[in-house]
Amino acid sequence: MARRWTVAVLVAGLLVTTGPASTAVAATDDPGRVAAVGPGELVSARQIAAPGFDEATTWQISYRSTTALGLPNVVGGTVLVPKGDHAGPRPVVGYAVGTHGMGDQCAPSRRIASGAEGEANIIRMFLDKGLAVAVTDYEGLGTPGDHTYVVGRSEGQALLDVVRAAERLDGLSVASPVAIHGYSQGGQASGWAAELAGSYAPELLVKGSAVGAPPADLARVAAFQDGNAGAGLILAAGIGLDAAYPELGLRGYLNPLGTFAVADVRDDCVAELAMKYAFRRLSTYTTVDVLALPAWRARIDEQRLGAVRPADPVLLYHSPSDELLPFDVSTDLRDRWGALGADMTWWATPSGGHVTTLEMMAPAVVGWLANRVTG
């Protein structure tokens, strides 16, 4: 039976009481304590007052998850539960945000706490339908270490584990139907969560996953973005992959300008790195073609979606006019999942840019997921 969290939290000898909002998510850095609890166990939790979310009880949490290499870690997140009663177990949405950046200040939990979260309107759409929302910060955003940006297994596990953690809070339970939502980086996370749910978190009652504009094939995405508007995201991806897989040794392939750029990107949010590094070439910053190195190529290929059939229904959608992530990466993922026999709905959305498609399609996507968990 899941433990209920109300006023105090006790996990593996670590006591954390609820209290005023803070700019940081409390977490233990004791590896022994982290390893002693299972994935999805709460490490800390406190109620906060989140601007714009008066209709919900909001928890800022940290929880045990798992790295891409299978090691225990601690990830931050936010759980919002609509106030008032709910007939039966309240559904919960595991929510993965699009790219926020690399610095700790970019973490969704900090954005939600300060009223600056760019996807707040979509979160409210779920709350308005009576669904709780569990938002992961991902590994390394607001917690020690670099953010493992675009590392699919890390993202997918963090997303599934934030749902597990949410189910231990007051107002939710292990009987809660689960939906998974993500767009852009979040689409990669939700795609990986859909593929991993049956093996990594089989107890979750996942009813459907929405996967929007995912970077489902990083090699092709990098080729598309190199010298393009999203060029700064390649530097962020290099940092993220290097953080997840230390053997890659990014530092050894950087020239002086690259050393400066990587240090700069490490604490940038997405708007900063997008503006500063747009239309640059990766070769400007490196001494070799890093993406062609065998070790790098192997790890990049590991992030490719479409090798595992999602066990539950999936909505995959993308705009043909996306200027940041190539549309044909999603059509290929559609074909790979289709060949595996996935229960999949495919939407080639009306023309819109990368960001505008998220906003334009949100009502339909929220409705599709709500129907899965309430129907």
C-alpha positions as a Python dict, from the first residue, in 0.01 Angstrom:
ca = {
    (1, 'M'): (0, 0, 0),
    (2, 'A'): (138, 343, -93),
    (3, 'R'): (238, 565, 195),
    (4, 'R'): (38, 887, 230),
    (5, 'W'): (224, 1215, 257),
    (6, 'T'): (54, 1504, 430),
    (7, 'V'): (256, 1708, 681),
    (8, 'A'): (580, 1517, 719),
    (9, 'V'): (791, 1293, 502),
    (10, 'L'): (1011, 1010, 620),
    (11, 'V'): (1217, 814, 368),
    (12, 'A'): (1523, 608, 456),
    (13, 'G'): (1585, 809, 770),
    (14, 'L'): (1553, 1148, 598),
    (15, 'L'): (1286, 1369, 756),
    (16, 'V'): (1157, 1670, 566),
    (17, 'T'): (857, 1873, 683),
    (18, 'T'): (632, 2080, 466),
    (19, 'G'): (690, 2451, 484),
    (20, 'P'): (716, 2775, 288),
    (21, 'A'): (808, 2773, -77),
    (22, 'S'): (1177, 2773, -157),
    (23, 'T'): (1379, 2829, -472),
    (24, 'A'): (1536, 2485, -436),
    (25, 'V'): (1402, 2134, -415),
    (26, 'A'): (1533, 1966, -103),
    (27, 'A'): (1722, 1646, -174),
    (28, 'T'): (1972, 1420, -5),
    (29, 'D'): (2319, 1383, -153),
    (30, 'D'): (2384, 1068, 51),
    (31, 'P'): (2416, 787, -209),
    (32, 'G'): (2341, 525, 54),
    (33, 'R'): (2008, 679, 144),
    (34, 'V'): (1912, 724, -219),
    (35, 'A'): (2001, 367, -310),
    (36, 'A'): (1807, 233, -12),
    (37, 'V'): (1471, 333, -160),
    (38, 'G'): (1310, 221, -482),
    (39, 'P'): (1242, 423, -797),
    (40, 'G'): (954, 663, -749),
    (41, 'E'): (989, 687, -372),
    (42, 'L'): (960, 1038, -234),
    (43, 'V'): (1275, 1189, -90),
    (44, 'S'): (1116, 1521, 8),
    (45, 'A'): (785, 1699, -31),
    (46, 'R'): (637, 2030, 73),
    (47, 'Q'): (328, 2224, -18),
    (48, 'I'): (387, 2558, -187),
    (49, 'A'): (177, 2849, -306),
    (50, 'A'): (214, 2847, -685),
    (51, 'P'): (100, 3168, -860),
    (52, 'G'): (-180, 3102, -1105),
    (53, 'F'): (-268, 2763, -959),
    (54, 'D'): (-505, 2859, -679),
    (55, 'E'): (-740, 2580, -789),
    (56, 'A'): (-484, 2314, -696),
    (57, 'T'): (-285, 2192, -401),
    (58, 'T'): (74, 2217, -520),
    (59, 'W'): (359, 2003, -393),
    (60, 'Q'): (724, 2062, -468),
    (61, 'I'): (897, 1726, -444),
    (62, 'S'): (1218, 1537, -496),
    (63, 'Y'): (1211, 1167, -566),
    (64, 'R'): (1428, 868, -641),
    (65, 'S'): (1478, 783, -1007),
    (66, 'T'): (1738, 607, -1221),
    (67, 'T'): (2011, 731, -1454),
    (68, 'A'): (2064, 610, -1810),
    (69, 'L'): (2333, 379, -1672),
    (70, 'G'): (2096, 226, -1417),
    (71, 'L'): (2227, 409, -1110),
    (72, 'P'): (2000, 564, -845),
    (73, 'N'): (1960, 941, -851),
    (74, 'V'): (1733, 1215, -716),
    (75, 'V'): (1514, 1427, -944),
    (76, 'G'): (1296, 1726, -862),
    (77, 'G'): (940, 1789, -967),
    (78, 'T'): (604, 1947, -894),
    (79, 'V'): (268, 1781, -835),
    (80, 'L'): (-57, 1975, -868),
    (81, 'V'): (-380, 1816, -741),
    (82, 'P'): (-716, 1987, -805),
    (83, 'K'): (-891, 2091, -487),
    (84, 'G'): (-1219, 1926, -400),
    (85, 'D'): (-1347, 1572, -405),
    (86, 'H'): (-1321, 1333, -696),
    (87, 'A'): (-1542, 1032, -760),
    (88, 'G'): (-1307, 734, -762),
    (89, 'P'): (-929, 741, -799),
    (90, 'R'): (-820, 1074, -945),
    (91, 'P'): (-629, 1039, -1274),
    (92, 'V'): (-277, 1178, -1289),
    (93, 'V'): (-84, 1311, -1588),
    (94, 'G'): (290, 1262, -1603),
    (95, 'Y'): (399, 1588, -1765),
    (96, 'A'): (731, 1642, -1945),
    (97, 'V'): (805, 2000, -2050),
    (98, 'G'): (976, 2109, -2367),
    (99, 'T'): (1333, 2236, -2358),
    (100, 'H'): (1377, 2481, -2070),
    (101, 'G'): (1755, 2505, -2073),
    (102, 'M'): (2054, 2376, -1879),
    (103, 'G'): (2080, 2597, -1570),
    (104, 'D'): (1915, 2504, -1241),
    (105, 'Q'): (1710, 2823, -1255),
    (106, 'C'): (1537, 2685, -1567),
    (107, 'A'): (1384, 2388, -1383),
    (108, 'P'): (1004, 2364, -1416),
    (109, 'S'): (965, 2340, -1038),
    (110, 'R'): (1130, 2679, -1000),
    (111, 'R'): (930, 2827, -1288),
    (112, 'I'): (602, 2700, -1143),
    (113, 'A'): (689, 2828, -796),
    (114, 'S'): (764, 3175, -934),
    (115, 'G'): (470, 3193, -1175),
    (116, 'A'): (695, 3191, -1482),
    (117, 'E'): (626, 2846, -1630),
    (118, 'G'): (570, 2874, -2005),
    (119, 'E'): (348, 2565, -2021),
    (120, 'A'): (127, 2670, -1729),
    (121, 'N'): (-181, 2713, -1949),
    (122, 'I'): (-160, 2353, -2067),
    (123, 'I'): (-113, 2228, -1712),
    (124, 'R'): (-426, 2423, -1615),
    (125, 'M'): (-621, 2255, -1897),
    (126, 'F'): (-559, 1920, -1731),
    (127, 'L'): (-645, 2056, -1386),
    (128, 'D'): (-970, 2201, -1520),
    (129, 'K'): (-1070, 1849, -1626),
    (130, 'G'): (-1010, 1722, -1273),
    (131, 'L'): (-677, 1555, -1350),
    (132, 'A'): (-373, 1587, -1127),
    (133, 'V'): (-46, 1680, -1298),
    (134, 'A'): (301, 1556, -1201),
    (135, 'V'): (577, 1757, -1371),
    (136, 'T'): (932, 1623, -1379),
    (137, 'D'): (1232, 1855, -1372),
    (138, 'Y'): (1443, 1585, -1542),
    (139, 'E'): (1780, 1470, -1414),
    (140, 'G'): (2018, 1754, -1328),
    (141, 'L'): (1778, 2050, -1342),
    (142, 'G'): (1760, 2196, -992),
    (143, 'T'): (1959, 1902, -855),
    (144, 'P'): (2336, 1840, -854),
    (145, 'G'): (2517, 1772, -1180),
    (146, 'D'): (2459, 1872, -1540),
    (147, 'H'): (2117, 1823, -1694),
    (148, 'T'): (2118, 1504, -1903),
    (149, 'Y'): (1947, 1681, -2190),
    (150, 'V'): (1805, 1457, -2470),
    (151, 'V'): (1913, 1136, -2295),
    (152, 'G'): (1596, 938, -2356),
    (153, 'R'): (1620, 665, -2095),
    (154, 'S'): (1697, 914, -1818),
    (155, 'E'): (1407, 1135, -1925),
    (156, 'G'): (1158, 851, -1962),
    (157, 'Q'): (1244, 701, -1625),
    (158, 'A'): (1225, 1041, -1453),
    (159, 'L'): (880, 1091, -1607),
    (160, 'L'): (747, 754, -1493),
    (161, 'D'): (899, 800, -1149),
    (162, 'V'): (739, 1141, -1094),
    (163, 'V'): (403, 968, -1140),
    (164, 'R'): (502, 698, -893),
    (165, 'A'): (603, 969, -646),
    (166, 'A'): (281, 1164, -702),
    (167, 'E'): (74, 857, -619),
    (168, 'R'): (223, 865, -269),
    (169, 'L'): (80, 1210, -201),
    (170, 'D'): (-253, 1288, -40),
    (171, 'G'): (-538, 1284, -293),
    (172, 'L'): (-382, 1030, -530),
    (173, 'S'): (-325, 657, -514),
    (174, 'V'): (-175, 359, -693),
    (175, 'A'): (-523, 305, -838),
    (176, 'S'): (-502, 636, -1027),
    (177, 'P'): (-532, 603, -1406),
    (178, 'V'): (-223, 754, -1569),
    (179, 'A'): (-171, 963, -1882),
    (180, 'I'): (167, 1073, -2017),
    (181, 'H'): (219, 1406, -2194),
    (182, 'G'): (519, 1570, -2357),
    (183, 'Y'): (617, 1791, -2649),
    (184, 'S'): (961, 1855, -2804),
    (185, 'Q'): (1214, 1745, -2540),
    (186, 'G'): (903, 1641, -2350),
    (187, 'G'): (795, 1441, -2654),
    (188, 'Q'): (1119, 1248, -2639),
    (189, 'A'): (1057, 1187, -2268),
    (190, 'S'): (696, 1078, -2319),
    (191, 'G'): (798, 854, -2609),
    (192, 'W'): (1060, 686, -2394),
    (193, 'A'): (814, 659, -2106),
    (194, 'A'): (566, 492, -2340),
    (195, 'E'): (830, 241, -2449),
    (196, 'L'): (962, 179, -2096),
    (197, 'A'): (640, 171, -1894),
    (198, 'G'): (576, -200, -1939),
    (199, 'S'): (923, -299, -1817),
    (200, 'Y'): (1031, -15, -1586),
    (201, 'A'): (700, 74, -1419),
    (202, 'P'): (455, -208, -1497),
    (203, 'E'): (239, -129, -1194),
    (204, 'L'): (138, 213, -1329),
    (205, 'L'): (-208, 214, -1486),
    (206, 'V'): (-100, 393, -1803),
    (207, 'K'): (-396, 452, -2033),
    (208, 'G'): (-231, 660, -2303),
    (209, 'S'): (64, 877, -2398),
    (210, 'A'): (83, 1193, -2610),
    (211, 'V'): (414, 1232, -2793),
    (212, 'G'): (450, 1568, -2966),
    (213, 'A'): (729, 1664, -3209),
    (214, 'P'): (988, 1436, -3049),
    (215, 'P'): (1359, 1448, -3138),
    (216, 'A'): (1324, 1077, -3205),
    (217, 'D'): (1649, 1041, -3401),
    (218, 'L'): (1923, 1264, -3260),
    (219, 'A'): (2168, 1212, -3545),
    (220, 'R'): (1919, 1347, -3797),
    (221, 'V'): (1806, 1623, -3564),
    (222, 'A'): (2167, 1737, -3517),
    (223, 'A'): (2229, 1738, -3892),
    (224, 'F'): (1914, 1948, -3936),
    (225, 'Q'): (2003, 2197, -3661),
    (226, 'D'): (2374, 2241, -3734),
    (227, 'G'): (2405, 2594, -3871),
    (228, 'N'): (2031, 2645, -3824),
    (229, 'A'): (1817, 2833, -3573),
    (230, 'G'): (1844, 2550, -3321),
    (231, 'A'): (2223, 2519, -3333),
    (232, 'G'): (2260, 2606, -2964),
    (233, 'L'): (2062, 2295, -2879),
    (234, 'I'): (2344, 2081, -3024),
    (235, 'L'): (2582, 2223, -2763),
    (236, 'A'): (2323, 2154, -2494),
    (237, 'A'): (2282, 1799, -2623),
    (238, 'G'): (2657, 1747, -2612),
    (239, 'I'): (2662, 1853, -2248),
    (240, 'G'): (2366, 1629, -2170),
    (241, 'L'): (2511, 1321, -2336),
    (242, 'D'): (2851, 1379, -2175),
    (243, 'A'): (2684, 1408, -1833),
    (244, 'A'): (2500, 1079, -1880),
    (245, 'Y'): (2794, 890, -2032),
    (246, 'P'): (3123, 1010, -1879),
    (247, 'E'): (3333, 800, -2116),
    (248, 'L'): (3245, 1039, -2399),
    (249, 'G'): (3493, 1297, -2270),
    (250, 'L'): (3349, 1608, -2435),
    (251, 'R'): (3609, 1840, -2284),
    (252, 'G'): (3890, 1668, -2473),
    (253, 'Y'): (3738, 1761, -2810),
    (254, 'L'): (3673, 2130, -2747),
    (255, 'N'): (3884, 2414, -2880),
    (256, 'P'): (3918, 2731, -2665),
    (257, 'L'): (3600, 2881, -2809),
    (258, 'G'): (3419, 2554, -2744),
    (259, 'T'): (3539, 2545, -2384),
    (260, 'F'): (3397, 2892, -2332),
    (261, 'A'): (3069, 2811, -2510),
    (262, 'V'): (3006, 2491, -2315),
    (263, 'A'): (3071, 2667, -1984),
    (264, 'D'): (2830, 2938, -2093),
    (265, 'V'): (2553, 2704, -2210),
    (266, 'R'): (2571, 2503, -1886),
    (267, 'D'): (2384, 2775, -1698),
    (268, 'D'): (2170, 2919, -1978),
    (269, 'C'): (1796, 2886, -2018),
    (270, 'V'): (1662, 2808, -2362),
    (271, 'A'): (1598, 3163, -2481),
    (272, 'E'): (1954, 3265, -2399),
    (273, 'L'): (2127, 2973, -2566),
    (274, 'A'): (1896, 2995, -2867),
    (275, 'M'): (1978, 3361, -2926),
    (276, 'K'): (2351, 3339, -2860),
    (277, 'Y'): (2426, 3029, -3065),
    (278, 'A'): (2173, 3032, -3349),
    (279, 'F'): (2309, 2955, -3697),
    (280, 'R'): (2649, 2844, -3567),
    (281, 'R'): (2828, 2527, -3676),
    (282, 'L'): (2939, 2266, -3426),
    (283, 'S'): (3279, 2258, -3598),
    (284, 'T'): (3334, 2614, -3472),
    (285, 'Y'): (3373, 2473, -3121),
    (286, 'T'): (3545, 2136, -3165),
    (287, 'T'): (3879, 1999, -3280),
    (288, 'V'): (3724, 1692, -3448),
    (289, 'D'): (3384, 1586, -3583),
    (290, 'V'): (3255, 1475, -3244),
    (291, 'L'): (2930, 1332, -3376),
    (292, 'A'): (3122, 1094, -3605),
    (293, 'L'): (3334, 946, -3326),
    (294, 'P'): (3234, 580, -3268),
    (295, 'A'): (3166, 622, -2895),
    (296, 'W'): (2954, 931, -2954),
    (297, 'R'): (2773, 777, -3248),
    (298, 'A'): (2683, 470, -3044),
    (299, 'R'): (2539, 674, -2757),
    (300, 'I'): (2350, 901, -2997),
    (301, 'D'): (2199, 600, -3170),
    (302, 'E'): (2086, 464, -2832),
    (303, 'Q'): (1850, 761, -2798),
    (304, 'R'): (1653, 663, -3109),
    (305, 'L'): (1287, 591, -3044),
    (306, 'G'): (1093, 316, -3218),
    (307, 'A'): (1267, -5, -3111),
    (308, 'V'): (1002, -104, -2854),
    (309, 'R'): (626, -122, -2901),
    (310, 'P'): (444, 96, -2647),
    (311, 'A'): (217, -124, -2440),
    (312, 'D'): (-61, 137, -2427),
    (313, 'P'): (-226, 372, -2680),
    (314, 'V'): (-8, 651, -2815),
    (315, 'L'): (-92, 980, -2985),
    (316, 'L'): (198, 1095, -3204),
    (317, 'Y'): (172, 1438, -3363),
    (318, 'H'): (394, 1687, -3546),
    (319, 'S'): (360, 1984, -3779),
    (320, 'P'): (504, 1959, -4132),
    (321, 'S'): (609, 2325, -4089),
    (322, 'D'): (821, 2270, -3778),
    (323, 'E'): (1136, 2481, -3816),
    (324, 'L'): (1332, 2320, -3529),
    (325, 'L'): (1264, 1947, -3541),
    (326, 'P'): (1227, 1771, -3877),
    (327, 'F'): (880, 1638, -3953),
    (328, 'D'): (1012, 1324, -4123),
    (329, 'V'): (1176, 1211, -3799),
    (330, 'S'): (823, 1172, -3661),
    (331, 'T'): (685, 1005, -3974),
    (332, 'D'): (966, 751, -3949),
    (333, 'L'): (883, 693, -3582),
    (334, 'R'): (520, 650, -3682),
    (335, 'D'): (626, 382, -3929),
    (336, 'R'): (854, 204, -3680),
    (337, 'W'): (589, 192, -3409),
    (338, 'G'): (330, 92, -3666),
    (339, 'A'): (546, -198, -3784),
    (340, 'L'): (564, -318, -3423),
    (341, 'G'): (185, -318, -3395),
    (342, 'A'): (148, -17, -3167),
    (343, 'D'): (-200, 112, -3087),
    (344, 'M'): (-123, 453, -3234),
    (345, 'T'): (-307, 764, -3342),
    (346, 'W'): (-115, 987, -3585),
    (347, 'W'): (-186, 1356, -3639),
    (348, 'A'): (-2, 1557, -3903),
    (349, 'T'): (-114, 1882, -3748),
    (350, 'P'): (-225, 2195, -3934),
    (351, 'S'): (72, 2405, -4036),
    (352, 'G'): (236, 2583, -3747),
    (353, 'G'): (582, 2650, -3611),
    (354, 'H'): (741, 2446, -3335),
    (355, 'V'): (614, 2651, -3041),
    (356, 'T'): (282, 2754, -3194),
    (357, 'T'): (191, 2391, -3264),
    (358, 'L'): (222, 2306, -2894),
    (359, 'E'): (-19, 2584, -2805),
    (360, 'M'): (-254, 2531, -3099),
    (361, 'M'): (-291, 2157, -3048),
    (362, 'A'): (-308, 2161, -2668),
    (363, 'P'): (-691, 2151, -2635),
    (364, 'A'): (-718, 1851, -2868),
    (365, 'V'): (-425, 1669, -2708),
    (366, 'V'): (-552, 1732, -2355),
    (367, 'G'): (-894, 1609, -2464),
    (368, 'W'): (-749, 1293, -2618),
    (369, 'L'): (-561, 1208, -2299),
    (370, 'A'): (-852, 1299, -2072),
    (371, 'N'): (-1073, 1059, -2267),
    (372, 'R'): (-819, 781, -2211),
    (373, 'V'): (-818, 819, -1832),
    (374, 'T'): (-1182, 910, -1770),
    (375, 'G'): (-1363, 712, -2038),
}
